[in-house]
Amino acid sequence: MFEADVLNVVLFLPLLGTGLVVAAPTGNPVFVRRLALAVMIVQFALTAWLYVRFDSARAGLQFETRLPWIADWGVYYQIGLDGYNVLLVLLTAFLGPLVVAGAFTAIGKDEKLFYAMVFLVQFAMLGTFVAQDLFLFYFFWETMLIPMFLLIGIWGGERRIYATLKFVLYTAFGSILMLAAVIYLVWSLQHTTGIVSFAFADLVKSQLPLQAQSLLLAAFALSFAIKVPMVPLHTWLPDAHVEAPTTGSVILAGVMLKMGTYGFMKLGFPLFPDATQLYTPVLMALAVLSIVYGACLALVQDDIKKIIAYSSISHLGYVMLGLLSLDLVGIQGAIIQMVSHGLVAGGLFLMVGMIYERCHTRELRAYGGLARLLPVYSVFFMILTLASVGLPTTSGFTGEFLVLLGAFRAAWPLHTAGNDLQLILAVVAVAGVVLGALYMLRFALTFLYGAPKAPHQPFADLDRREKWILGLIVAAVFALGLFPNEPMGKTELAAKAYRQLVTTSRLPGGKP
Amino acid sequence: MDRTQLLIGVAVALFSFGLVGVIVRRHVLVMLMCMELMLNGVNLSLVTFAQQTSTTAGAVLVFLIFVVATVEIALAIPIVLLLARTKRTLDLGAYSDLKG
Amino acid sequence: MLTAIVLLPLLGFVLNGTFATRLGGNRVGPRFVSVVGCGLPIASFLLVVKALLDLRAGGWAPLVEIAYRWALIGDNTFEIAFYFDRLSAVMALVVTGVGSVIHVYSTGYMKDDEGYGRFFAYLNLFLFFMLLLVLGRSLLVLFVGWEGVGLASYLLIGFWFHDLANARAGKKAFVTNRIGDAGFLLGMFVLFQALGTLDMDRINAAFAGPVLPAVSASLVGVLLFIGATGKSAQIPLHVWLPDAMAGPTPVSALIHAATMVTAGVYLVARMSAVYLHAPEASALIAVVGVATAFFAATIAIVQTDIKKVLAYSTISQLGFMFLALGVGAYGVAIFHLVTHAFFKACLFLGAGSVIHALGGEQDVRRMGGLARRIPLTFWTFAIATAAIAGIPPLAGFFSKDEILWYAFASTHGGSPLLWLVAAATALMTAFYMFRLLWLTFFGNSRMTPEVEHHVHESPSSMTGVLVLLAALSAIGGFIAVPHFLEPQLPLPPVDEHLHAYETPLLVLSVLLALAGLAAAAWLFGGPADRAERLRARFAMPHRWLSGKYYIDELYERVLGKPLVWISDRVFLRFGDRALIDGTLHALAAIARGSAAVFGRLQTGSLHLYAWFVLLGIAGALFWSWRHV
């Protein structure tokens, strides 16, 4: 059908963008920028159209394409949209033009290569979300590494080599274990049922003994937990964020971290339900630890990028909590929180980039009274700060509230049955909202208020391009905060399917 | 000793001389020549056995080895030439830049 | 229509916020700001009146208006809906009425401020959220309003943000409120998991019905009360309110006296059906309320900043309201909320008038002799002072006396001990309020000459409002609020045997008020050193009270510093750097080290490589010969 073709176009458009940008004449950076922006806008327009055409009432894959790739091994090029990925794909396409537009004044050298890398990352991230075949998924997962490596390594800050190596090696380590798990999983399916297939739809029917499930879950979880990132596998993130150029940070925080949570939601937990049930207490404890630990660390940072980096760890802890709660409200909340975080953290990093271009420092103490020096900037900053804190009417509230509500509702029956752990974790997570207010308002206090202070004055307030970028993000934040029902309608069936898959036992010898 | 055994003995001798030469000699060109010796020893044994069992595979393999040897020399000589130009010697001990 | 009531102030925020601030390029003048900023709240007020009339016409059946559906997840629906019954009417009238009046006052008070447009935008934003709070049908909508007024409070306390201390006060308010909000959220969650809904009318119906829901009402009660503690500045979360005085005085009047801080009282009153089944929670509320009232009153006695006295007085009066709630007299608590809104707003605005007249002076030690210089301000302030002290027939007397009566006689937890503490507090209230009156307005002038030279009465936009509020403080007690609310919030039954005490206690409370007045007049109306000598004799208690019992310092020592210490030392330096990164760097070092060791095999000697090849082949041949 036509929409399926459009989805393929959306996926490969960034690849085309890479080619166009590389083929463009050198020495004309303005042309390259506009070209890149145009491609991204076209991609967003097509994606938005697909989003609108997405049918909330239909379960399963929509706009599917399935072509044999290595048919003898059961590897197919299979992509499609379903409730799991539709919002994330829209988010990726939405942030694309904003990322490119935000980079206009930030890149000094090798602009063509830069935009080529941005396009490649976009291609890889979109591919991870729409892939429905495990081989294809892994392919895209790995593809993302190289352009990110270059983005951070070439256009990054002082310690960029250390940061980018840490990032790549950390991620690759997890990926290798995941590869082993993938191979074992496919082999096991073939061994027990004779079906040779890498497709999710088939693998999700596999039956494995508990020990195998546990090991495989560990392998997948390691890879995804590094990506999310969950404490204690998070230390690559602050360094990567600090050393990356603004664009890299926005891509990283805006979309890439969601690849980890998406992986858990689509693959990790549904593929190994019994192991998930067994290890839920541990995983939930780690999620809540991420919430609290991330918030505490954000409280004592002096580098403004690190504050936002640690806040990301904290926010994504909520997502994991929601996914593990296995409560429909919690799951929907987790999905919304994913999108919300992408918008808010992406927006905050863009703002950090804007102030860095003017003042060339990331030290919090170097700033003061920006509400007086940059009134328009400050308004946007305050809105995004409040969204991060989870103020009602913003998307942050929708995500956090629903996650906490779901986690609590799921924990209560366990509590009445005598198992208090999940309830305690839920209560600790609620206390996390206080920490959230503490570190963000500390940030805002020094940054915006007090005596005006900033290096390299005088500088201009936001120009038209910057206002458009931030305005669009803020509009999306409020839209998701005030009217979340429509997007949640599109993901509801997937959320139910996820819950069904994770709560249904698939041990061999049990009912099929 | 029958004919086969003699031929094999010669092949082994050729191979051994070549091997010892590669290990002991320090002159690059001599080492290359010794490697050719080894290859020819192998060739001889292949032809012997091929004739014995009347399979064509052995003979074909000999031709393959000829081709490979030729290509190998074609690549090796220029490399040695370049090395000799930079190092100004053909002594193997001097070519240790890839150490560690 | 209910939606319109809520949205009109929001429109004001958008209009003033975009056009009258630097964000929008200051495109309109103060006239526009004033008209929009005051006109829309007044319009809301008129709509509330109309809604009340509609309510009455409909036989007092609550009006329900569903604006839209926020989320539908599984079987659970979350709607943005509004609810209007007697209680909502009272609250909405106070919020829009007193709110509009304070907006008008602000046109005079903030006239010369460069942030005039921004101020009105924030005030309107506050009003929008406050109306969401009082008109919301579900706890979700209430919570949106609850957090929203916290935001408005944050922005307005730190309004003059070039002084970092003001911004810090705003942050303290927000964070302290958040702690309460955590409790509130948990209370909401418990209710939701038991009843599947957050609609307050449905929750109340479930608790009022024949079969009680299978959830601990006391647990819910305590959790919701924690939220109320934060918002309404009760112990131990009261610390933000005195600091909030850093904001402009109209803000203190509107948000930190008349409306926002009463949100906690409203919440408990609204959920009265739950609290009727939660005796432990109610007892806790009564105790915390009366303790806070007493505690705050003791501090107010020695404060020297005119606004700080009023701030602690507000905390104390809120304590009274919670005392009433704790003994089941919900309607009486709301009554006191209404009268308190009148006289406290009048007092704060009067203080603002004084500060305005004195060009910014707030320390009462540098005031005095103002009664003749600014008579309107003086008389309105005096009336409001008498009202809060509980002198009949002014408003405060009626509401406070009812609280004292029910604290004594209610069968839902009333006791003589509660009455005693509350009565002592009432005595102190009269004392410190009249002390304030005397020090500010009577005696010889202690002002500096430049200040004294400029003393002038405030413009009519300010004094007109003062007169209105003073009049309401005078006659407001005759508005029979508890009676009006009785069908919805019945008064608690009273112990039969105690009826005889009703009149004696009433007389006693009047005497206490007069005693406070007399003591203040004697101490501060006479020679100046009388108070000084008293202070010298009780130097240490005075220091403790002046230092607010050093609670802020305690919190900093016990909570603030350890949190930062743990985050920095334990989490960051030990956890992240030493432990996690340390492990990573150790692994990398191992990789590097072993690479160095193995690297030594690469000697660069071709002969060695050839030997290895030979050995390898020999080994392979040997192995295959063995395993053939």
PDB file of C-alpha atoms in Angstrom, chain C residues 50-155:
ATOM      1  CA  LYS C  50     -24.190  34.351  38.304  1.00  0.00           C
ATOM      2  CA  ALA C  51     -23.186  30.746  38.858  1.00  0.00           C
ATOM      3  CA  LEU C  52     -24.271  31.051  42.470  1.00  0.00           C
ATOM      4  CA  LEU C  53     -27.634  32.345  41.381  1.00  0.00           C
ATOM      5  CA  ASP C  54     -27.933  29.489  38.912  1.00  0.00           C
ATOM      6  CA  LEU C  55     -27.029  27.095  41.680  1.00  0.00           C
ATOM      7  CA  ARG C  56     -29.759  28.437  43.899  1.00  0.00           C
ATOM      8  CA  ALA C  57     -32.249  28.407  41.079  1.00  0.00           C
ATOM      9  CA  GLY C  58     -31.466  24.761  40.484  1.00  0.00           C
ATOM     10  CA  GLY C  59     -32.255  23.803  44.066  1.00  0.00           C
ATOM     11  CA  TRP C  60     -28.590  23.745  45.083  1.00  0.00           C
ATOM     12  CA  ALA C  61     -27.834  20.751  42.924  1.00  0.00           C
ATOM     13  CA  PRO C  62     -24.127  20.982  42.096  1.00  0.00           C
ATOM     14  CA  LEU C  63     -23.240  22.257  38.643  1.00  0.00           C
ATOM     15  CA  VAL C  64     -20.907  20.007  36.698  1.00  0.00           C
ATOM     16  CA  GLU C  65     -19.149  21.030  33.529  1.00  0.00           C
ATOM     17  CA  ILE C  66     -16.787  18.748  31.623  1.00  0.00           C
ATOM     18  CA  ALA C  67     -14.308  20.735  29.549  1.00  0.00           C
ATOM     19  CA  TYR C  68     -12.574  17.854  27.766  1.00  0.00           C
ATOM     20  CA  ARG C  69     -11.063  14.445  28.288  1.00  0.00           C
ATOM     21  CA  TRP C  70      -7.444  14.538  29.281  1.00  0.00           C
ATOM     22  CA  ALA C  71      -6.706  10.827  29.028  1.00  0.00           C
ATOM     23  CA  LEU C  72      -8.495   7.536  28.586  1.00  0.00           C
ATOM     24  CA  ILE C  73      -6.367   4.582  29.603  1.00  0.00           C
ATOM     25  CA  GLY C  74      -8.012   1.202  29.762  1.00  0.00           C
ATOM     26  CA  ASP C  75     -11.069   1.622  31.955  1.00  0.00           C
ATOM     27  CA  ASN C  76      -9.858   4.789  33.604  1.00  0.00           C
ATOM     28  CA  THR C  77     -10.924   8.205  32.433  1.00  0.00           C
ATOM     29  CA  PHE C  78      -9.202  11.419  33.423  1.00  0.00           C
ATOM     30  CA  GLU C  79     -11.272  14.447  32.589  1.00  0.00           C
ATOM     31  CA  ILE C  80     -10.766  18.150  32.980  1.00  0.00           C
ATOM     32  CA  ALA C  81     -14.073  18.966  34.622  1.00  0.00           C
ATOM     33  CA  PHE C  82     -15.446  21.668  36.899  1.00  0.00           C
ATOM     34  CA  TYR C  83     -17.767  21.363  39.834  1.00  0.00           C
ATOM     35  CA  PHE C  84     -19.768  24.075  41.558  1.00  0.00           C
ATOM     36  CA  ASP C  85     -21.546  23.578  44.837  1.00  0.00           C
ATOM     37  CA  ARG C  86     -21.940  25.659  47.999  1.00  0.00           C
ATOM     38  CA  LEU C  87     -18.354  25.200  49.082  1.00  0.00           C
ATOM     39  CA  SER C  88     -17.061  26.034  45.605  1.00  0.00           C
ATOM     40  CA  ALA C  89     -19.233  29.110  45.572  1.00  0.00           C
ATOM     41  CA  VAL C  90     -17.819  30.413  48.832  1.00  0.00           C
ATOM     42  CA  MET C  91     -14.245  29.732  47.763  1.00  0.00           C
ATOM     43  CA  ALA C  92     -14.698  31.135  44.276  1.00  0.00           C
ATOM     44  CA  LEU C  93     -16.300  34.298  45.617  1.00  0.00           C
ATOM     45  CA  VAL C  94     -13.404  34.862  47.984  1.00  0.00           C
ATOM     46  CA  VAL C  95     -10.826  34.116  45.333  1.00  0.00           C
ATOM     47  CA  THR C  96     -12.310  36.285  42.609  1.00  0.00           C
ATOM     48  CA  GLY C  97     -13.707  38.925  44.952  1.00  0.00           C
ATOM     49  CA  VAL C  98     -10.724  39.542  47.166  1.00  0.00           C
ATOM     50  CA  GLY C  99      -8.522  38.758  44.209  1.00  0.00           C
ATOM     51  CA  SER C 100     -10.045  41.447  41.989  1.00  0.00           C
ATOM     52  CA  VAL C 101      -9.852  43.956  44.773  1.00  0.00           C
ATOM     53  CA  ILE C 102      -6.174  43.279  45.309  1.00  0.00           C
ATOM     54  CA  HIS C 103      -5.596  43.595  41.572  1.00  0.00           C
ATOM     55  CA  VAL C 104      -7.096  47.088  41.745  1.00  0.00           C
ATOM     56  CA  TYR C 105      -4.884  47.905  44.712  1.00  0.00           C
ATOM     57  CA  SER C 106      -1.875  46.816  42.712  1.00  0.00           C
ATOM     58  CA  THR C 107      -2.547  49.395  40.033  1.00  0.00           C
ATOM     59  CA  GLY C 108      -1.625  51.964  42.656  1.00  0.00           C
ATOM     60  CA  TYR C 109       1.072  50.083  44.524  1.00  0.00           C
ATOM     61  CA  MET C 110       3.058  48.836  41.520  1.00  0.00           C
ATOM     62  CA  LYS C 111       2.524  51.923  39.412  1.00  0.00           C
ATOM     63  CA  ASP C 112       6.130  52.922  39.124  1.00  0.00           C
ATOM     64  CA  ASP C 113       7.600  49.480  38.828  1.00  0.00           C
ATOM     65  CA  GLU C 114       9.191  48.667  35.476  1.00  0.00           C
ATOM     66  CA  GLY C 115       7.802  45.149  35.643  1.00  0.00           C
ATOM     67  CA  TYR C 116       4.224  46.388  35.810  1.00  0.00           C
ATOM     68  CA  GLY C 117       3.007  44.315  32.898  1.00  0.00           C
ATOM     69  CA  ARG C 118       4.840  41.221  34.054  1.00  0.00           C
ATOM     70  CA  PHE C 119       3.352  41.626  37.536  1.00  0.00           C
ATOM     71  CA  PHE C 120      -0.207  41.652  36.315  1.00  0.00           C
ATOM     72  CA  ALA C 121       0.472  38.771  33.963  1.00  0.00           C
ATOM     73  CA  TYR C 122       1.709  36.683  36.877  1.00  0.00           C
ATOM     74  CA  LEU C 123      -1.200  37.766  39.089  1.00  0.00           C
ATOM     75  CA  ASN C 124      -3.672  36.709  36.431  1.00  0.00           C
ATOM     76  CA  LEU C 125      -1.832  33.445  35.978  1.00  0.00           C
ATOM     77  CA  PHE C 126      -2.147  32.868  39.682  1.00  0.00           C
ATOM     78  CA  LEU C 127      -5.854  33.545  39.598  1.00  0.00           C
ATOM     79  CA  PHE C 128      -6.298  31.080  36.745  1.00  0.00           C
ATOM     80  CA  PHE C 129      -4.605  28.304  38.666  1.00  0.00           C
ATOM     81  CA  MET C 130      -6.378  29.148  41.899  1.00  0.00           C
ATOM     82  CA  LEU C 131      -9.732  28.915  40.159  1.00  0.00           C
ATOM     83  CA  LEU C 132      -8.705  25.562  38.684  1.00  0.00           C
ATOM     84  CA  LEU C 133      -7.968  24.519  42.215  1.00  0.00           C
ATOM     85  CA  VAL C 134     -11.286  25.520  43.754  1.00  0.00           C
ATOM     86  CA  LEU C 135     -13.521  24.656  40.840  1.00  0.00           C
ATOM     87  CA  GLY C 136     -11.873  21.410  39.845  1.00  0.00           C
ATOM     88  CA  ARG C 137     -13.993  18.331  40.019  1.00  0.00           C
ATOM     89  CA  SER C 138     -11.214  15.790  40.337  1.00  0.00           C
ATOM     90  CA  LEU C 139      -8.110  15.724  42.471  1.00  0.00           C
ATOM     91  CA  LEU C 140      -6.148  15.785  39.228  1.00  0.00           C
ATOM     92  CA  VAL C 141      -7.528  19.197  38.210  1.00  0.00           C
ATOM     93  CA  LEU C 142      -7.101  20.378  41.770  1.00  0.00           C
ATOM     94  CA  PHE C 143      -3.506  19.231  41.681  1.00  0.00           C
ATOM     95  CA  VAL C 144      -2.884  21.072  38.439  1.00  0.00           C
ATOM     96  CA  GLY C 145      -4.149  24.215  40.115  1.00  0.00           C
ATOM     97  CA  TRP C 146      -2.246  23.341  43.290  1.00  0.00           C
ATOM     98  CA  GLU C 147       1.097  23.130  41.503  1.00  0.00           C
ATOM     99  CA  GLY C 148       0.211  26.066  39.300  1.00  0.00           C
ATOM    100  CA  VAL C 149      -0.347  28.422  42.213  1.00  0.00           C
ATOM    101  CA  GLY C 150       2.975  27.200  43.538  1.00  0.00           C
ATOM    102  CA  LEU C 151       4.534  28.279  40.268  1.00  0.00           C
ATOM    103  CA  ALA C 152       2.841  31.683  40.373  1.00  0.00           C
ATOM    104  CA  SER C 153       3.970  32.067  43.957  1.00  0.00           C
ATOM    105  CA  TYR C 154       7.557  31.206  42.946  1.00  0.00           C
ATOM    106  CA  LEU C 155       7.514  33.760  40.161  1.00  0.00           C
TER     107      LEU C 155
END
